[in-house]
Short mmCIF file of C-alpha atoms and ligand atoms in Angstrom, two decimals:
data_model
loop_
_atom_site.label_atom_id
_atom_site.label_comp_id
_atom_site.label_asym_id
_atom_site.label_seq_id
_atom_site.Cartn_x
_atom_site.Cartn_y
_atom_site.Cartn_z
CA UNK A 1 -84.95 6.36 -74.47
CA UNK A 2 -82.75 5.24 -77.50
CA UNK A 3 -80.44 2.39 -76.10
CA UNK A 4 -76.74 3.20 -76.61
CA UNK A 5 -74.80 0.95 -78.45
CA UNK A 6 -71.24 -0.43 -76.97
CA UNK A 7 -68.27 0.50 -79.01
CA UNK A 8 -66.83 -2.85 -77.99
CA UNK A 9 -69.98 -4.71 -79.44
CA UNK A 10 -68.09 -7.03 -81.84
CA UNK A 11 -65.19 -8.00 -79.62
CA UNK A 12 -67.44 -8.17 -76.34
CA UNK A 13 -67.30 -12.40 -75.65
CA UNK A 14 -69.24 -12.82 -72.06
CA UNK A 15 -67.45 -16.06 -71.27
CA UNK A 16 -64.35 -17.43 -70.02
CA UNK A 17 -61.34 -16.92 -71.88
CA UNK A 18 -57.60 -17.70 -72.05
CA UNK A 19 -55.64 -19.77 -69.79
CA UNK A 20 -58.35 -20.01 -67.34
CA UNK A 21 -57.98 -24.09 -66.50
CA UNK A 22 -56.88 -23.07 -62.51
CA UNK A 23 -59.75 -20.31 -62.25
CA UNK A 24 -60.42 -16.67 -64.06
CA UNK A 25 -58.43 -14.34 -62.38
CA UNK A 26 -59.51 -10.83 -64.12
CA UNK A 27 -63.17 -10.16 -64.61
CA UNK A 28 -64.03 -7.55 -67.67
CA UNK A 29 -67.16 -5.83 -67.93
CA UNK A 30 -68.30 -2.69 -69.34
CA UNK A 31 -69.83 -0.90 -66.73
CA UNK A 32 -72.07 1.56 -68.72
CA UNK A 33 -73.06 4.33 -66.91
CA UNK A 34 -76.25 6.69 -67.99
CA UNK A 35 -73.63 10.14 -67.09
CA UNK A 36 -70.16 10.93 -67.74
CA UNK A 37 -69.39 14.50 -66.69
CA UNK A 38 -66.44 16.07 -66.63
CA UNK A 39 -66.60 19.66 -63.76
CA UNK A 40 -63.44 22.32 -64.44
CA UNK A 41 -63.61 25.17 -61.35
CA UNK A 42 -62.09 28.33 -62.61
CA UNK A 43 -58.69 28.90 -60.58
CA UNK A 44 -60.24 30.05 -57.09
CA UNK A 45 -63.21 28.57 -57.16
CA UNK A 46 -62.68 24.80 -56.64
CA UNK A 47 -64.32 24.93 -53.36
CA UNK A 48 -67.38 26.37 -54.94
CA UNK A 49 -67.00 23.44 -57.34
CA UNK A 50 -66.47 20.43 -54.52
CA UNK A 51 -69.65 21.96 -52.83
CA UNK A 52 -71.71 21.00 -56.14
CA UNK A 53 -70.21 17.89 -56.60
CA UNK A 54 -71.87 17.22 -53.22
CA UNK A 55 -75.08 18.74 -54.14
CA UNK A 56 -75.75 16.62 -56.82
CA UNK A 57 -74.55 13.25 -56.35
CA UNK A 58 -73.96 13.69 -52.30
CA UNK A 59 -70.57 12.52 -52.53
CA UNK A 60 -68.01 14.50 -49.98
CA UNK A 61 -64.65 14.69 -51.89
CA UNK A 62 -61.75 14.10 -50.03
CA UNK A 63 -58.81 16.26 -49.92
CA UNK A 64 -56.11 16.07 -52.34
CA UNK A 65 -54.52 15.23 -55.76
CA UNK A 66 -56.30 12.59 -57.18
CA UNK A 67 -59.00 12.02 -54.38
CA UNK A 68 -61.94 10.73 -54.79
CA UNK A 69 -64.66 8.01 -53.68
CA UNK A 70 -67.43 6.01 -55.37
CA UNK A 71 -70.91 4.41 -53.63
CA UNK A 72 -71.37 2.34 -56.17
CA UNK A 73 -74.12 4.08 -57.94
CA UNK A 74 -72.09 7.40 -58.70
CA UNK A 75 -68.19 8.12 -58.42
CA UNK A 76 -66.37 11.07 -58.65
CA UNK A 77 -62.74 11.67 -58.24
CA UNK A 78 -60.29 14.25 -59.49
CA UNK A 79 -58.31 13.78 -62.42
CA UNK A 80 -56.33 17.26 -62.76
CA UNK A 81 -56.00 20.08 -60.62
CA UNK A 82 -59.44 21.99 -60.20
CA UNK A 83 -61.15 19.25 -62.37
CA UNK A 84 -63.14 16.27 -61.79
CA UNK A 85 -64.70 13.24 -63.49
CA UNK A 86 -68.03 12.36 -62.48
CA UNK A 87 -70.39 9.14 -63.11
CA UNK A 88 -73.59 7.95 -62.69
CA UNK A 89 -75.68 5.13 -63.27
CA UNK A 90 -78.81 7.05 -64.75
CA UNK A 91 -79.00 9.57 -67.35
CA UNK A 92 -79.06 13.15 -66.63
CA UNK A 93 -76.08 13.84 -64.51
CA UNK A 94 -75.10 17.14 -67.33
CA UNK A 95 -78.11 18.57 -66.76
CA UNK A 96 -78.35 18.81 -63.02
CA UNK A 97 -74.48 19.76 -62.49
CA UNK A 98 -75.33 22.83 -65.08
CA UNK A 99 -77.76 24.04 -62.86
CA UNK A 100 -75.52 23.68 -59.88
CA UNK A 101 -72.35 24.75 -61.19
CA UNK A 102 -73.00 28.50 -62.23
CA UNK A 103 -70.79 30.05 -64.94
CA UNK A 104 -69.54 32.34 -62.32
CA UNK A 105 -67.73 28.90 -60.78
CA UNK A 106 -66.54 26.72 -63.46
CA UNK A 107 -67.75 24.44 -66.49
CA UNK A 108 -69.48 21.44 -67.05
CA UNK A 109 -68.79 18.82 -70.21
CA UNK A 110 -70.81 15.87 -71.08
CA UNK A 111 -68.75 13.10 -72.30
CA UNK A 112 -71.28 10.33 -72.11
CA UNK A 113 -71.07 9.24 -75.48
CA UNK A 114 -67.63 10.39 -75.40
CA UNK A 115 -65.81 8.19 -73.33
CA UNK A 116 -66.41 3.91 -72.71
CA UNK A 117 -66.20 2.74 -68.77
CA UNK A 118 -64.60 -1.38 -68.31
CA UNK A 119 -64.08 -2.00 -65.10
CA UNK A 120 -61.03 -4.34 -64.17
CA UNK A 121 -61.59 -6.84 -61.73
CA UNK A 122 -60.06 -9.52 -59.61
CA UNK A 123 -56.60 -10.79 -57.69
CA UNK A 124 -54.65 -10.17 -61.06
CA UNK A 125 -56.08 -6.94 -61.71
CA UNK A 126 -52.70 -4.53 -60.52
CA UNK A 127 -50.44 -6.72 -62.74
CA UNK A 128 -52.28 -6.63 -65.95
CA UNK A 129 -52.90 -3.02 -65.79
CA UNK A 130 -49.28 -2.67 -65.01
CA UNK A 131 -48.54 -3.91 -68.31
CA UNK A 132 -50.61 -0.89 -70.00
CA UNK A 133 -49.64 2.26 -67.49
CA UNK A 134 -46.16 3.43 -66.04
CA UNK A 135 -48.19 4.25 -62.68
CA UNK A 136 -48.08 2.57 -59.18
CA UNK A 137 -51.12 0.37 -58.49
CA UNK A 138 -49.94 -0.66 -55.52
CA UNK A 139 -52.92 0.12 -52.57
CA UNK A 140 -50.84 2.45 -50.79
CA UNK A 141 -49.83 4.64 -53.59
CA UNK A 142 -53.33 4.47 -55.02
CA UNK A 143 -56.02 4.14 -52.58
CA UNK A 144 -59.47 2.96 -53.20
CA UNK A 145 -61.71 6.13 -54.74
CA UNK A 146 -58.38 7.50 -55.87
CA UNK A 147 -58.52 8.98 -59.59
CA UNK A 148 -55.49 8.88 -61.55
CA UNK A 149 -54.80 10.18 -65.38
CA UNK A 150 -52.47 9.03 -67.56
CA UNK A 151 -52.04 6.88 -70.98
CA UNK A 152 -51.32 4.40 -72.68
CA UNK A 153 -49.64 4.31 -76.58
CA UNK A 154 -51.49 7.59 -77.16
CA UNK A 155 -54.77 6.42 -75.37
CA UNK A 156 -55.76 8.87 -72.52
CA UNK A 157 -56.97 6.95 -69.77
CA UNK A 158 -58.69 8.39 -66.81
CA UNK A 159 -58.62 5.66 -64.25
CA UNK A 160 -60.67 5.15 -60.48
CA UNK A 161 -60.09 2.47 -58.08
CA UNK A 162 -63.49 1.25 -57.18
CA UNK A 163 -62.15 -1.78 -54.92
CA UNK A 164 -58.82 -3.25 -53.17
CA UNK A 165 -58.58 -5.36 -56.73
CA UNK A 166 -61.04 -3.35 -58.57
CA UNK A 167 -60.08 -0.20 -61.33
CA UNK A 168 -62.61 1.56 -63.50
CA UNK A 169 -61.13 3.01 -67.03
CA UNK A 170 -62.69 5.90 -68.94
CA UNK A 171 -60.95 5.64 -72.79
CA UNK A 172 -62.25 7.54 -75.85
CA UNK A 173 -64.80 5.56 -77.14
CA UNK A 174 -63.45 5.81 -80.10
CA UNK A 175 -60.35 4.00 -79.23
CA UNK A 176 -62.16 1.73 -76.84
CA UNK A 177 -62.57 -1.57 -79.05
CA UNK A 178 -58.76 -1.81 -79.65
CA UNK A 179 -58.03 -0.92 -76.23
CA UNK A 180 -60.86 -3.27 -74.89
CA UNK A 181 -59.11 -6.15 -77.32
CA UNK A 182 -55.71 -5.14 -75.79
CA UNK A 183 -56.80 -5.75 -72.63
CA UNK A 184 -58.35 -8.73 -73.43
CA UNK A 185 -54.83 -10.27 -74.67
CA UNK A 186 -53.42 -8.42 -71.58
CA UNK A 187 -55.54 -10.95 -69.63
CA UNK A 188 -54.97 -13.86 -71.49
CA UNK A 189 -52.20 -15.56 -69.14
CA UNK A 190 -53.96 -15.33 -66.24
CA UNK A 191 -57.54 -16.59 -67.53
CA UNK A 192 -60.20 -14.08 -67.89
CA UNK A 193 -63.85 -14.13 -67.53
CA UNK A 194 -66.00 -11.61 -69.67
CA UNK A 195 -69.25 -10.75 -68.01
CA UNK B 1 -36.17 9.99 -67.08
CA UNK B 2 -38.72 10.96 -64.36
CA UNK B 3 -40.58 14.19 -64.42
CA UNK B 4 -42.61 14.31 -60.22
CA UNK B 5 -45.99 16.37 -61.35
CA UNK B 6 -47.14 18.14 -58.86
CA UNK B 7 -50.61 17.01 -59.21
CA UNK B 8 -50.08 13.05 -60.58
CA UNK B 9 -46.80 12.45 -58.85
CA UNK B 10 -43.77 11.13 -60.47
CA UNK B 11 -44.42 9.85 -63.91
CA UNK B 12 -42.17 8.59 -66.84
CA UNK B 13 -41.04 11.13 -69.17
CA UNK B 14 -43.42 9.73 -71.58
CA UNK B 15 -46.47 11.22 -70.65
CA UNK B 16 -44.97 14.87 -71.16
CA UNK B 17 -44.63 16.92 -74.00
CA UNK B 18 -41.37 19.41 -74.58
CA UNK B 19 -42.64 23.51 -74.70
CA UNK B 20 -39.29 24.47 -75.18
CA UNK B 21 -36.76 27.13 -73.02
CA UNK B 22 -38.80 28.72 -70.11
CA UNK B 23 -36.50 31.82 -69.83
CA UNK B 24 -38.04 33.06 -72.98
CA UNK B 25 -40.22 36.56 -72.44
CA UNK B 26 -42.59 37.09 -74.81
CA UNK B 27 -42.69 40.87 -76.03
CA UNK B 28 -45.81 42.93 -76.43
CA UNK B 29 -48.09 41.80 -79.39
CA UNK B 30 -48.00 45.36 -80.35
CA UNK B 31 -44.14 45.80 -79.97
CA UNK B 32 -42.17 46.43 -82.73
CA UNK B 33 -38.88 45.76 -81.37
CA UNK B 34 -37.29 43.88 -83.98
CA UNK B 35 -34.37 42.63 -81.42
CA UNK B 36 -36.73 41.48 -78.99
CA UNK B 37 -39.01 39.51 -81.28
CA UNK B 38 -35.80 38.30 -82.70
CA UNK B 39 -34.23 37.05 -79.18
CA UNK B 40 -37.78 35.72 -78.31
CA UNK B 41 -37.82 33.37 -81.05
CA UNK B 42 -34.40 32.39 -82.10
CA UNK B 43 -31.78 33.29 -78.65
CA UNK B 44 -31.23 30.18 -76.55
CA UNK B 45 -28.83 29.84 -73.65
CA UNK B 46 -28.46 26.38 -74.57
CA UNK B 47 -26.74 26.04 -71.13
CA UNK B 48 -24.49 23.01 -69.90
CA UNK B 49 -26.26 22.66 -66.64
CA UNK B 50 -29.60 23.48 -65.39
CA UNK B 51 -32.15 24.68 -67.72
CA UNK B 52 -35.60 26.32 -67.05
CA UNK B 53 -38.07 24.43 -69.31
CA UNK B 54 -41.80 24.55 -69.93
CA UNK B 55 -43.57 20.77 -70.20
CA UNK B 56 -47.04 20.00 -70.37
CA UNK B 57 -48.07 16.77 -68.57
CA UNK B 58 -50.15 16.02 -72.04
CA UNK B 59 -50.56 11.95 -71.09
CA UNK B 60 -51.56 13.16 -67.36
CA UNK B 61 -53.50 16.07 -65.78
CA UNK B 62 -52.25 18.37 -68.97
CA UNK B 63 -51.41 20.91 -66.63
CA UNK B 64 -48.23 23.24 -68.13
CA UNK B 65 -45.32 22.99 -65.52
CA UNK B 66 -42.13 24.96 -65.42
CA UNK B 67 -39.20 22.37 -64.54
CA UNK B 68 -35.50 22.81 -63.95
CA UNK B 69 -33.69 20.26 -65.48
CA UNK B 70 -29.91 19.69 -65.52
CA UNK B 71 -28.83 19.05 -69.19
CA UNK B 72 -25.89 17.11 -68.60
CA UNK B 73 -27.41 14.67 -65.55
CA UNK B 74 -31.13 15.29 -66.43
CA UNK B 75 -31.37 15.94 -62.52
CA UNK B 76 -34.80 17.31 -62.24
CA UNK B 77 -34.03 19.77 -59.40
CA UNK B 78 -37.84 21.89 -59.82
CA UNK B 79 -41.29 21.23 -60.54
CA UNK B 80 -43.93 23.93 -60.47
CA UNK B 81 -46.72 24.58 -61.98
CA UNK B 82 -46.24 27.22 -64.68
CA UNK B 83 -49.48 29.28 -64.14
CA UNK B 84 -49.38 32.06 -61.75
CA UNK B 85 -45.30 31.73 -60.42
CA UNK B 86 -43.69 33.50 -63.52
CA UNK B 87 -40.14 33.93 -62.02
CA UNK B 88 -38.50 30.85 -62.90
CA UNK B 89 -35.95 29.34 -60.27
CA UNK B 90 -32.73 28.73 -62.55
CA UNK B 91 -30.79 31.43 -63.96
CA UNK B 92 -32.55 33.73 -66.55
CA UNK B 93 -31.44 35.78 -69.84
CA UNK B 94 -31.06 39.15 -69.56
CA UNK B 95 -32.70 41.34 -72.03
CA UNK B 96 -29.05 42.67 -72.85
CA UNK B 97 -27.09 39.23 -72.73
CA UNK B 98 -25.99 37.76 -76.28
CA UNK B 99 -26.04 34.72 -76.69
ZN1 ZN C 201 -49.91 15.81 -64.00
#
């Protein structure tokens, strides 16, 4: 298999970075999953949909707006009503959710190449992404496995909380360097370490 | 201002894009009702109080929604979404008002 090249390649600085003298408190990585897929159930037939989901990857959606949940391997959470955004590690995922999710029950997009995945992690995380998206990131309001859309300066960001101070962003790949470097400068006061 | 979508929640006005006056009926494609196509595309109630409006949650879930928005407060008083519920909750133009 071909190996993917990062968009964020040339800005990508593994290291610590900013004003990290009392400890790093944000780690950036780009997580790099094999399968992006994005599942839309034609209206009536999200149940049909959620039951596929679960097929493939084995992952129970819970109820709700939003809901979602991740084991660390894949993730999956909903990102608009009847859709979902799904991830896995490996390759592939496209071709076994189009075998499971009949035209008769909704449609399945590959985005792989399409969008880039940084995680966010560490105590700081909720206040520098706070400074990108008019959202609540408090725990409450956005509970771990939760999916949430929204943007930032024209960026769509589809965004999963993977821990209690842990976020995963999906961004365009092709806006993904600038938004990687944003967040990068985002960081900066706190000290952040690249990995 | 804050628009509450009923998928994302409440999110800043921002995120959503303007589809204009939601009391507007579309005639027939085939129609040839000069009037109608006429009120359809130019006749506005441009009310001083609440106003049925179609936004699309474009920075969010996209979905369209049909909100009721006060134009002198900017109250938002109803959020739905727009698909399937086509009778919209403020007061509508009738096909023989003027404006
Ligand atoms: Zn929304």
């Amino acid at each position: 298999m071909v190996e993917r090249q990062s968009p964020l390649e040339p800005e990508f600085h593994v290291g610590s970075h900013g004003n990290f003298e009392h400890g790093v408190e944000i780690l950036l990585t780009e997580t790099r999953p094999g399968s992006i897929v994005q599942l839309a159930a034609w209206p009536g037939e999200e149940k049909k949909l959620i039951a596929a989901i679960r097929t493939v990857t084995g992952l129970a959606l819970p109820d709700g707006a939003g809901g979602g949940l991740s084991n660390g391997v894949k993730s999956v959470f909903g990102f608009a009503p009847g859709k979902f955004t799904v991830a896995d590690e490996t390759e592939g995922l496209a071709e076994a959710f189009a075998k499971a999710v009949t035209p008769a029950i909704g449609t399945v997009t590959d985005l792989s190449h399409g969008r880039t995945a940084i995680r966010i992690a560490g105590p700081k995380a909720e206040w520098v992404l706070a400074k990108f998206f008019a959202i609540d990131f408090a725990l409450p309001a956005f509970p771990v496995g939760a999916g949430r859309s929204t943007v930032h300066h024209d960026v769509f960001a589809q965004i999963q909380r993977t821990g209690s101070d842990q976020f995963d962003l999906y961004v365009f790949r092709s806006f993904a360097r600038s938004f990687w470097k944003a967040l990068c400068h985002a960081s900066e006061e706190v000290g952040y370490e690249v990995q | 201002m804050l628009i509450t979508c009923p998928y994302c929640g409440p999110r800043d006005v921002i995120e959503y894009t303007y589809q204009g006056d939601g009391n507007r009926e579309r005639p027939d494609p085939a129609s040839q009702n000069f009037e109608a196509w006429n009120a359809y595309v130019y006749d506005r109630l441009n009310p001083a109080g609440d106003h049925n409006e179609i936004w699309q949650h474009s920075g969010g879930c996209r979905a369209h929604l049909r909100v009721v928005r006060n134009t002198l407060t900017h109250e938002i008083s109803s959020v739905a979404f727009a698909s399937g519920d086509h009778h919209a909750p403020a007061a509508r133009r009738k096909a023989e008002d003027k404006p």
